[in-house]
Short mmCIF file of N, CA and C in Angstrom, two decimals:
data_model
loop_
_atom_site.label_atom_id
_atom_site.label_comp_id
_atom_site.label_asym_id
_atom_site.label_seq_id
_atom_site.Cartn_x
_atom_site.Cartn_y
_atom_site.Cartn_z
N MET P 1 -5.64 31.96 1.75
CA MET P 1 -5.93 30.69 2.42
C MET P 1 -4.63 30.18 3.06
N ASP P 2 -4.73 29.70 4.27
CA ASP P 2 -3.57 29.11 4.92
C ASP P 2 -3.82 27.62 5.15
N THR P 3 -2.88 26.98 5.81
CA THR P 3 -3.00 25.52 6.01
C THR P 3 -3.80 25.16 7.26
N ASN P 4 -4.44 26.11 7.89
CA ASN P 4 -5.25 25.78 9.07
C ASN P 4 -6.44 24.88 8.74
N TRP P 5 -6.80 24.77 7.47
CA TRP P 5 -7.90 23.88 7.06
C TRP P 5 -7.62 22.44 7.47
N ILE P 6 -6.34 22.10 7.60
CA ILE P 6 -5.94 20.72 7.91
C ILE P 6 -6.46 20.29 9.28
N TYR P 7 -6.60 21.22 10.20
CA TYR P 7 -6.99 20.84 11.55
C TYR P 7 -8.41 20.29 11.65
N GLY P 8 -9.29 20.70 10.75
CA GLY P 8 -10.67 20.19 10.77
C GLY P 8 -10.75 18.69 10.57
N PRO P 9 -10.24 18.18 9.45
CA PRO P 9 -10.28 16.73 9.24
C PRO P 9 -9.52 15.94 10.31
N ILE P 10 -8.37 16.47 10.74
CA ILE P 10 -7.62 15.76 11.79
C ILE P 10 -8.42 15.73 13.07
N LEU P 11 -9.03 16.85 13.44
CA LEU P 11 -9.83 16.90 14.66
C LEU P 11 -10.96 15.89 14.63
N ILE P 12 -11.66 15.79 13.52
CA ILE P 12 -12.77 14.83 13.43
C ILE P 12 -12.27 13.40 13.54
N ILE P 13 -11.16 13.08 12.86
CA ILE P 13 -10.60 11.73 12.96
C ILE P 13 -10.19 11.42 14.40
N VAL P 14 -9.52 12.36 15.06
CA VAL P 14 -9.08 12.14 16.45
C VAL P 14 -10.29 12.00 17.38
N LEU P 15 -11.29 12.85 17.23
CA LEU P 15 -12.50 12.73 18.06
C LEU P 15 -13.20 11.39 17.80
N HIS P 16 -13.20 10.96 16.56
CA HIS P 16 -13.79 9.67 16.19
C HIS P 16 -13.05 8.52 16.90
N ILE P 17 -11.72 8.60 16.93
CA ILE P 17 -10.93 7.57 17.61
C ILE P 17 -11.29 7.52 19.09
N PHE P 18 -11.35 8.68 19.73
CA PHE P 18 -11.68 8.70 21.16
C PHE P 18 -13.12 8.26 21.42
N ALA P 19 -14.03 8.61 20.53
CA ALA P 19 -15.42 8.16 20.67
C ALA P 19 -15.49 6.64 20.59
N LEU P 20 -14.75 6.05 19.67
CA LEU P 20 -14.74 4.58 19.56
C LEU P 20 -14.08 3.94 20.78
N LEU P 21 -13.06 4.58 21.32
CA LEU P 21 -12.43 4.08 22.55
C LEU P 21 -13.44 4.05 23.69
N ILE P 22 -14.16 5.14 23.87
CA ILE P 22 -15.17 5.22 24.93
C ILE P 22 -16.28 4.20 24.69
N TYR P 23 -16.71 4.07 23.45
CA TYR P 23 -17.77 3.12 23.11
C TYR P 23 -17.33 1.68 23.40
N ALA P 24 -16.13 1.32 22.94
CA ALA P 24 -15.64 -0.05 23.13
C ALA P 24 -15.42 -0.35 24.62
N ALA P 25 -14.81 0.59 25.33
CA ALA P 25 -14.56 0.37 26.75
C ALA P 25 -15.86 0.29 27.54
N SER P 26 -16.81 1.15 27.24
CA SER P 26 -18.07 1.13 27.98
C SER P 26 -18.84 -0.16 27.74
N LYS P 27 -18.80 -0.68 26.52
CA LYS P 27 -19.47 -1.95 26.23
C LYS P 27 -18.86 -3.07 27.07
N ARG P 28 -17.54 -3.09 27.19
CA ARG P 28 -16.87 -4.12 28.00
C ARG P 28 -17.21 -3.95 29.48
N ILE P 29 -17.13 -2.73 29.96
CA ILE P 29 -17.39 -2.48 31.38
C ILE P 29 -18.82 -2.86 31.74
N ILE P 30 -19.77 -2.45 30.93
CA ILE P 30 -21.18 -2.76 31.19
C ILE P 30 -21.40 -4.27 31.17
N ALA P 31 -20.82 -4.95 30.21
CA ALA P 31 -20.99 -6.41 30.12
C ALA P 31 -20.39 -7.12 31.33
N VAL P 32 -19.25 -6.65 31.81
CA VAL P 32 -18.63 -7.26 32.99
C VAL P 32 -19.49 -6.98 34.22
N ARG P 33 -19.97 -5.76 34.38
CA ARG P 33 -20.81 -5.41 35.53
C ARG P 33 -22.11 -6.19 35.56
N LYS P 34 -22.67 -6.45 34.38
CA LYS P 34 -23.92 -7.22 34.31
C LYS P 34 -23.68 -8.73 34.32
N LYS P 35 -22.41 -9.10 34.49
CA LYS P 35 -22.02 -10.51 34.53
C LYS P 35 -22.32 -11.24 33.22
N GLN P 36 -22.36 -10.49 32.13
CA GLN P 36 -22.53 -11.08 30.80
C GLN P 36 -21.17 -11.46 30.20
N LEU P 37 -20.12 -10.97 30.86
CA LEU P 37 -18.76 -11.20 30.38
C LEU P 37 -17.84 -11.29 31.58
N ASP P 38 -17.04 -12.33 31.65
CA ASP P 38 -16.08 -12.49 32.73
C ASP P 38 -14.92 -11.51 32.50
N TYR P 39 -14.50 -10.84 33.57
CA TYR P 39 -13.43 -9.87 33.41
C TYR P 39 -12.13 -10.52 32.94
N LYS P 40 -11.93 -11.79 33.21
CA LYS P 40 -10.73 -12.51 32.75
C LYS P 40 -10.70 -12.58 31.22
N VAL P 41 -11.88 -12.66 30.61
CA VAL P 41 -11.96 -12.68 29.15
C VAL P 41 -11.42 -11.36 28.59
N VAL P 42 -11.80 -10.26 29.24
CA VAL P 42 -11.33 -8.94 28.82
C VAL P 42 -9.84 -8.80 29.13
N GLN P 43 -9.46 -9.19 30.34
CA GLN P 43 -8.07 -9.07 30.77
C GLN P 43 -7.13 -9.84 29.84
N ASN P 44 -7.53 -11.02 29.43
CA ASN P 44 -6.68 -11.87 28.58
C ASN P 44 -6.94 -11.67 27.09
N LEU P 45 -7.86 -10.77 26.77
CA LEU P 45 -8.25 -10.53 25.37
C LEU P 45 -8.58 -11.83 24.66
N ASP P 46 -9.42 -12.62 25.32
CA ASP P 46 -9.88 -13.89 24.75
C ASP P 46 -11.03 -13.59 23.79
N TYR P 47 -10.67 -13.29 22.56
CA TYR P 47 -11.65 -12.85 21.57
C TYR P 47 -12.69 -13.92 21.25
N ARG P 48 -12.33 -15.18 21.39
CA ARG P 48 -13.29 -16.25 21.10
C ARG P 48 -14.44 -16.27 22.10
N ALA P 49 -14.20 -15.76 23.30
CA ALA P 49 -15.23 -15.78 24.34
C ALA P 49 -16.00 -14.47 24.45
N MET P 50 -15.66 -13.48 23.64
CA MET P 50 -16.35 -12.19 23.71
C MET P 50 -17.59 -12.19 22.83
N PRO P 51 -18.65 -11.54 23.31
CA PRO P 51 -19.84 -11.37 22.46
C PRO P 51 -19.48 -10.57 21.21
N GLU P 52 -20.20 -10.83 20.14
CA GLU P 52 -19.87 -10.22 18.85
C GLU P 52 -19.89 -8.69 18.88
N ASP P 53 -20.87 -8.09 19.56
CA ASP P 53 -20.94 -6.63 19.57
C ASP P 53 -19.74 -6.00 20.28
N ILE P 54 -19.26 -6.65 21.33
CA ILE P 54 -18.09 -6.14 22.05
C ILE P 54 -16.84 -6.32 21.20
N LEU P 55 -16.76 -7.44 20.54
CA LEU P 55 -15.63 -7.71 19.65
C LEU P 55 -15.59 -6.70 18.50
N LEU P 56 -16.74 -6.43 17.89
CA LEU P 56 -16.80 -5.46 16.80
C LEU P 56 -16.39 -4.06 17.25
N ALA P 57 -16.83 -3.67 18.44
CA ALA P 57 -16.47 -2.35 18.96
C ALA P 57 -14.96 -2.24 19.13
N GLY P 58 -14.35 -3.27 19.67
CA GLY P 58 -12.90 -3.28 19.85
C GLY P 58 -12.16 -3.27 18.52
N ARG P 59 -12.65 -4.04 17.58
CA ARG P 59 -12.00 -4.08 16.26
C ARG P 59 -12.15 -2.75 15.52
N SER P 60 -13.29 -2.12 15.68
CA SER P 60 -13.50 -0.82 15.04
C SER P 60 -12.52 0.21 15.59
N TYR P 61 -12.29 0.16 16.90
CA TYR P 61 -11.30 1.05 17.52
C TYR P 61 -9.90 0.72 16.99
N ASP P 62 -9.55 -0.56 16.97
CA ASP P 62 -8.23 -0.97 16.47
C ASP P 62 -8.00 -0.54 15.03
N ASN P 63 -9.05 -0.58 14.22
CA ASN P 63 -8.93 -0.19 12.81
C ASN P 63 -8.44 1.25 12.64
N GLN P 64 -8.69 2.08 13.63
CA GLN P 64 -8.33 3.49 13.52
C GLN P 64 -6.82 3.71 13.60
N PHE P 65 -6.07 2.67 13.94
CA PHE P 65 -4.62 2.79 14.04
C PHE P 65 -3.93 2.15 12.84
N GLN P 66 -4.68 2.07 11.76
CA GLN P 66 -4.13 1.57 10.50
C GLN P 66 -4.14 2.72 9.49
N GLN P 67 -5.03 2.72 8.55
CA GLN P 67 -5.03 3.75 7.51
C GLN P 67 -5.24 5.17 8.02
N PRO P 68 -6.09 5.41 9.01
CA PRO P 68 -6.22 6.80 9.47
C PRO P 68 -4.91 7.42 9.95
N ILE P 69 -3.99 6.61 10.45
CA ILE P 69 -2.69 7.14 10.85
C ILE P 69 -1.92 7.61 9.61
N LEU P 70 -2.01 6.84 8.53
CA LEU P 70 -1.37 7.27 7.27
C LEU P 70 -1.98 8.58 6.77
N PHE P 71 -3.27 8.75 6.99
CA PHE P 71 -3.97 9.98 6.61
C PHE P 71 -3.45 11.16 7.43
N ILE P 72 -3.33 10.98 8.73
CA ILE P 72 -2.85 12.06 9.60
C ILE P 72 -1.41 12.43 9.24
N VAL P 73 -0.58 11.43 8.99
CA VAL P 73 0.81 11.71 8.59
C VAL P 73 0.84 12.49 7.28
N LEU P 74 0.03 12.07 6.33
CA LEU P 74 -0.03 12.77 5.04
C LEU P 74 -0.43 14.23 5.23
N LEU P 75 -1.44 14.48 6.06
CA LEU P 75 -1.85 15.86 6.29
C LEU P 75 -0.75 16.66 6.97
N GLY P 76 0.04 16.01 7.81
CA GLY P 76 1.20 16.68 8.40
C GLY P 76 2.20 17.10 7.34
N PHE P 77 2.45 16.21 6.38
CA PHE P 77 3.36 16.55 5.27
C PHE P 77 2.78 17.68 4.42
N ILE P 78 1.48 17.63 4.18
CA ILE P 78 0.83 18.68 3.39
C ILE P 78 0.97 20.03 4.10
N ALA P 79 0.76 20.04 5.42
CA ALA P 79 0.89 21.28 6.18
C ALA P 79 2.33 21.78 6.16
N SER P 80 3.28 20.87 6.33
CA SER P 80 4.69 21.30 6.36
C SER P 80 5.16 21.82 5.01
N ASN P 81 4.47 21.45 3.95
CA ASN P 81 4.79 21.96 2.61
C ASN P 81 3.88 23.12 2.21
N ALA P 82 3.06 23.59 3.15
CA ALA P 82 2.18 24.75 2.95
C ALA P 82 1.28 24.59 1.72
N ILE P 83 0.75 23.39 1.52
CA ILE P 83 -0.16 23.14 0.39
C ILE P 83 -1.55 23.62 0.78
N GLN P 84 -2.16 24.43 -0.09
CA GLN P 84 -3.44 25.06 0.24
C GLN P 84 -4.48 24.88 -0.86
N ASP P 85 -4.36 23.86 -1.63
CA ASP P 85 -5.23 23.62 -2.78
C ASP P 85 -6.61 23.12 -2.35
N THR P 86 -7.65 23.61 -2.99
CA THR P 86 -9.02 23.20 -2.68
C THR P 86 -9.23 21.70 -2.89
N THR P 87 -8.54 21.12 -3.85
CA THR P 87 -8.66 19.68 -4.10
C THR P 87 -8.24 18.88 -2.87
N TRP P 88 -7.18 19.31 -2.21
CA TRP P 88 -6.73 18.62 -1.01
C TRP P 88 -7.75 18.74 0.12
N ILE P 89 -8.35 19.90 0.24
CA ILE P 89 -9.36 20.11 1.28
C ILE P 89 -10.54 19.17 1.05
N LEU P 90 -11.02 19.13 -0.18
CA LEU P 90 -12.15 18.25 -0.51
C LEU P 90 -11.80 16.78 -0.32
N ALA P 91 -10.61 16.39 -0.75
CA ALA P 91 -10.18 15.00 -0.61
C ALA P 91 -10.07 14.61 0.87
N ALA P 92 -9.54 15.51 1.68
CA ALA P 92 -9.38 15.22 3.11
C ALA P 92 -10.74 15.03 3.78
N TRP P 93 -11.68 15.92 3.49
CA TRP P 93 -13.01 15.80 4.08
C TRP P 93 -13.75 14.57 3.55
N LEU P 94 -13.56 14.25 2.29
CA LEU P 94 -14.18 13.04 1.74
C LEU P 94 -13.63 11.80 2.44
N TYR P 95 -12.33 11.77 2.68
CA TYR P 95 -11.73 10.64 3.39
C TYR P 95 -12.36 10.49 4.78
N VAL P 96 -12.49 11.60 5.49
CA VAL P 96 -13.09 11.57 6.83
C VAL P 96 -14.51 11.02 6.76
N LEU P 97 -15.30 11.50 5.81
CA LEU P 97 -16.68 11.01 5.67
C LEU P 97 -16.72 9.52 5.35
N LEU P 98 -15.82 9.06 4.50
CA LEU P 98 -15.78 7.64 4.17
C LEU P 98 -15.40 6.79 5.38
N ARG P 99 -14.49 7.28 6.21
CA ARG P 99 -14.11 6.54 7.43
C ARG P 99 -15.27 6.49 8.43
N LEU P 100 -15.99 7.60 8.56
CA LEU P 100 -17.16 7.61 9.45
C LEU P 100 -18.22 6.64 8.94
N TRP P 101 -18.44 6.64 7.63
CA TRP P 101 -19.40 5.70 7.02
C TRP P 101 -18.96 4.26 7.30
N HIS P 102 -17.68 3.99 7.16
CA HIS P 102 -17.16 2.64 7.42
C HIS P 102 -17.47 2.21 8.85
N SER P 103 -17.25 3.10 9.80
CA SER P 103 -17.53 2.76 11.21
C SER P 103 -19.01 2.51 11.46
N ILE P 104 -19.85 3.32 10.85
CA ILE P 104 -21.30 3.13 11.01
C ILE P 104 -21.71 1.77 10.47
N GLU P 105 -21.22 1.43 9.30
CA GLU P 105 -21.55 0.12 8.72
C GLU P 105 -21.01 -1.01 9.57
N HIS P 106 -19.84 -0.81 10.14
CA HIS P 106 -19.19 -1.84 10.95
C HIS P 106 -19.94 -2.08 12.26
N LEU P 107 -20.35 -1.00 12.91
CA LEU P 107 -20.92 -1.12 14.25
C LEU P 107 -22.44 -1.17 14.31
N LYS P 108 -23.10 -0.51 13.39
CA LYS P 108 -24.55 -0.39 13.51
C LYS P 108 -25.33 -1.08 12.39
N ALA P 109 -24.97 -0.81 11.16
CA ALA P 109 -25.76 -1.32 10.04
C ALA P 109 -25.45 -2.78 9.72
N HIS P 110 -24.22 -3.18 9.97
CA HIS P 110 -23.78 -4.57 9.71
C HIS P 110 -24.01 -4.99 8.27
N ASN P 111 -23.85 -4.05 7.35
CA ASN P 111 -24.01 -4.36 5.93
C ASN P 111 -22.61 -4.50 5.33
N LEU P 112 -22.20 -5.74 5.11
CA LEU P 112 -20.85 -6.01 4.65
C LEU P 112 -20.56 -5.39 3.29
N LYS P 113 -21.53 -5.40 2.40
CA LYS P 113 -21.34 -4.84 1.07
C LYS P 113 -21.05 -3.33 1.15
N ARG P 114 -21.87 -2.60 1.90
CA ARG P 114 -21.66 -1.15 2.03
C ARG P 114 -20.37 -0.86 2.80
N ARG P 115 -20.08 -1.67 3.81
CA ARG P 115 -18.84 -1.48 4.57
C ARG P 115 -17.63 -1.68 3.67
N THR P 116 -17.71 -2.68 2.79
CA THR P 116 -16.62 -2.93 1.85
C THR P 116 -16.46 -1.76 0.88
N TYR P 117 -17.57 -1.20 0.41
CA TYR P 117 -17.49 -0.01 -0.45
C TYR P 117 -16.82 1.15 0.29
N ALA P 118 -17.25 1.38 1.52
CA ALA P 118 -16.67 2.48 2.30
C ALA P 118 -15.18 2.28 2.50
N PHE P 119 -14.80 1.06 2.85
CA PHE P 119 -13.38 0.76 3.06
C PHE P 119 -12.59 0.88 1.76
N GLY P 120 -13.12 0.30 0.70
CA GLY P 120 -12.43 0.34 -0.59
C GLY P 120 -12.26 1.76 -1.11
N LEU P 121 -13.33 2.54 -1.04
CA LEU P 121 -13.25 3.93 -1.51
C LEU P 121 -12.28 4.75 -0.68
N SER P 122 -12.33 4.59 0.65
CA SER P 122 -11.40 5.35 1.49
C SER P 122 -9.96 4.91 1.25
N SER P 123 -9.75 3.62 1.02
CA SER P 123 -8.40 3.12 0.75
C SER P 123 -7.86 3.66 -0.56
N LEU P 124 -8.69 3.61 -1.60
CA LEU P 124 -8.26 4.14 -2.91
C LEU P 124 -7.99 5.64 -2.84
N LEU P 125 -8.88 6.35 -2.17
CA LEU P 125 -8.68 7.80 -2.04
C LEU P 125 -7.37 8.10 -1.33
N LEU P 126 -7.10 7.39 -0.24
CA LEU P 126 -5.86 7.63 0.50
C LEU P 126 -4.65 7.28 -0.36
N LEU P 127 -4.72 6.19 -1.09
CA LEU P 127 -3.62 5.83 -1.99
C LEU P 127 -3.38 6.93 -3.03
N PHE P 128 -4.45 7.40 -3.66
CA PHE P 128 -4.31 8.47 -4.66
C PHE P 128 -3.78 9.76 -4.03
N MET P 129 -4.21 10.05 -2.81
CA MET P 129 -3.71 11.24 -2.13
C MET P 129 -2.20 11.12 -1.90
N TRP P 130 -1.76 9.97 -1.42
CA TRP P 130 -0.33 9.77 -1.20
C TRP P 130 0.45 9.86 -2.50
N LEU P 131 -0.06 9.20 -3.55
CA LEU P 131 0.63 9.24 -4.84
C LEU P 131 0.70 10.67 -5.38
N ALA P 132 -0.40 11.39 -5.28
CA ALA P 132 -0.42 12.78 -5.76
C ALA P 132 0.57 13.64 -4.98
N PHE P 133 0.63 13.44 -3.68
CA PHE P 133 1.57 14.21 -2.87
C PHE P 133 3.01 13.88 -3.26
N LEU P 134 3.32 12.59 -3.36
CA LEU P 134 4.69 12.19 -3.70
C LEU P 134 5.10 12.67 -5.08
N VAL P 135 4.21 12.55 -6.05
CA VAL P 135 4.51 13.02 -7.40
C VAL P 135 4.72 14.54 -7.39
N SER P 136 3.90 15.26 -6.65
CA SER P 136 4.03 16.73 -6.61
C SER P 136 5.34 17.17 -5.96
N ARG P 137 5.87 16.36 -5.09
CA ARG P 137 7.14 16.71 -4.42
C ARG P 137 8.34 16.29 -5.25
N LEU P 138 8.17 15.27 -6.08
CA LEU P 138 9.30 14.74 -6.84
C LEU P 138 9.45 15.40 -8.21
N VAL P 139 8.38 16.01 -8.69
CA VAL P 139 8.42 16.60 -10.03
C VAL P 139 8.75 18.08 -9.96
#
């Protein structure tokens, strides 16, 4: 087994980020074209004047530049240390699934309880992954 397994989870996270970018941008463009949203609101990022669905799409995209970046950096460290353990593979894919679940709850289901579970579980998993990596390098 080599470290090429790392590219799968990273690819899905990156594709997810670009999909959210396209989704958020298209919602804004369509709303401006239909005159449901003034382009000045978008230009000035006047969040108080944006419809909730457009605001949620933008926030969901912005969220991808928080913890998922820590995940990508961690996988880079794992690859540079040639770690090939099955536990890491499973943890990485579980993190990706939890982030996708979080986005679905955020944008489509609007279930705050489930979204909180998805966020909390992905956050704890990422924390444990970082701690496990750091402990394995220091011991």
